[in-house]
Phi, psi and omega in degrees: 000122180276125183244134176297141180286330181292128178205164180212161179280135176233156179239159178305131181098346179293137175275129181270090185294328181301316180283321182296318182290338181267005188300328182287348184274353180155182181283130179268135175257118181261129178260197182303139175092000180231149177214157178274127178232092184067237180270359185245159173252127190236143176282140178250355177209164180276145178162195180263127176287127181238154182221132173238126180302146002272324190218041179251127181231145175201171176247126180262126178209163181263052176292154185280319184258134180284139175245121185298140178224133183304135177093349181278150177268138183221157172258125182234158178243124179295127179252336180204145178247123179242180187298315187247354182200171176244150169262133188230132175275117178243014177090003178271177182297331180233154177293155177262167181248128177241103179301144181293340180265003184272040178231154178302126177075007182285138176228174180297332179265345183227083181245150177295149180246092183260123179277157174305145182082001175291138178268129180231144176259117190231168172242139179280109183280328180207132179226129180218135184297339183258004183222163173294144176291144176251134184250162167213168180237042182227136173285117184295340181283318185255340186075007180253171180292314178049046177098342178283152178128200182291138176253120184252139180071199177071198188209133179255132176242155176251138180216183180288154178296327179295321179294321178300316180294323179292326179294336177274354179273127182298341182273357179282122192282335193299317183293321178295319180296316179293321182294337179288342186232339184228124176284133178200159172254149184215138170227122183253124175261142179288357183262023175082026179227139181227132178252134181232146174212134182217194186291334182210160177299322179300313180294321181299313180295320179298314180294320179299316178295323178296318179296316178297320181288343185280353190304319184246021180261149174282173180299320179295321178293324176295319178299318180295320179296315180296321178297323177296323177294322179296319181294329182271344183291000000 
């Protein structure tokens, strides 16, 4: 996801004129921290206002609890298996619902069998403050899984919501620096969870620690840290 570098600090109640003035150019997608109030878009929490072309706006902050937002990718842990759906912990105040048919190619006779404690990479299909979030494991653009679904092996770490959003930004250096020297798979959830898998458990833990330590480092400091990992490997 390409994110504009220009951003500013906003406080609860601030009117987001940038988004409001662009309303006639197309449909605006509001992410966490923003709501529609009449003809205006208003901030509901403090943080940095962010924009991704063409018309997606949200507020980035390091809040502790994740609030589900439609369209975001999350890492969830299956907590219960029922006849038609699974209950999944995604770090919100309440568990989310994952229908058994919300997988690529799933039918009533051919459904995935996910045991409790299974890790799944999902997309939030519907989020409402008064209802449980509903998940699916299908890319709505292609109708395919495209990486969504059960995650096997690897290691999941928890980090700040702000770090997760930065890991999805193409301009964040740490993943590119690590990828030049260490092969690994990665799934980033917007809910403060990151899944890693590499050639060995040792490498996986090393990469996880490097990603966590990169949150407040500059690009030069990230380069020095990665070089140190290469020297010790």
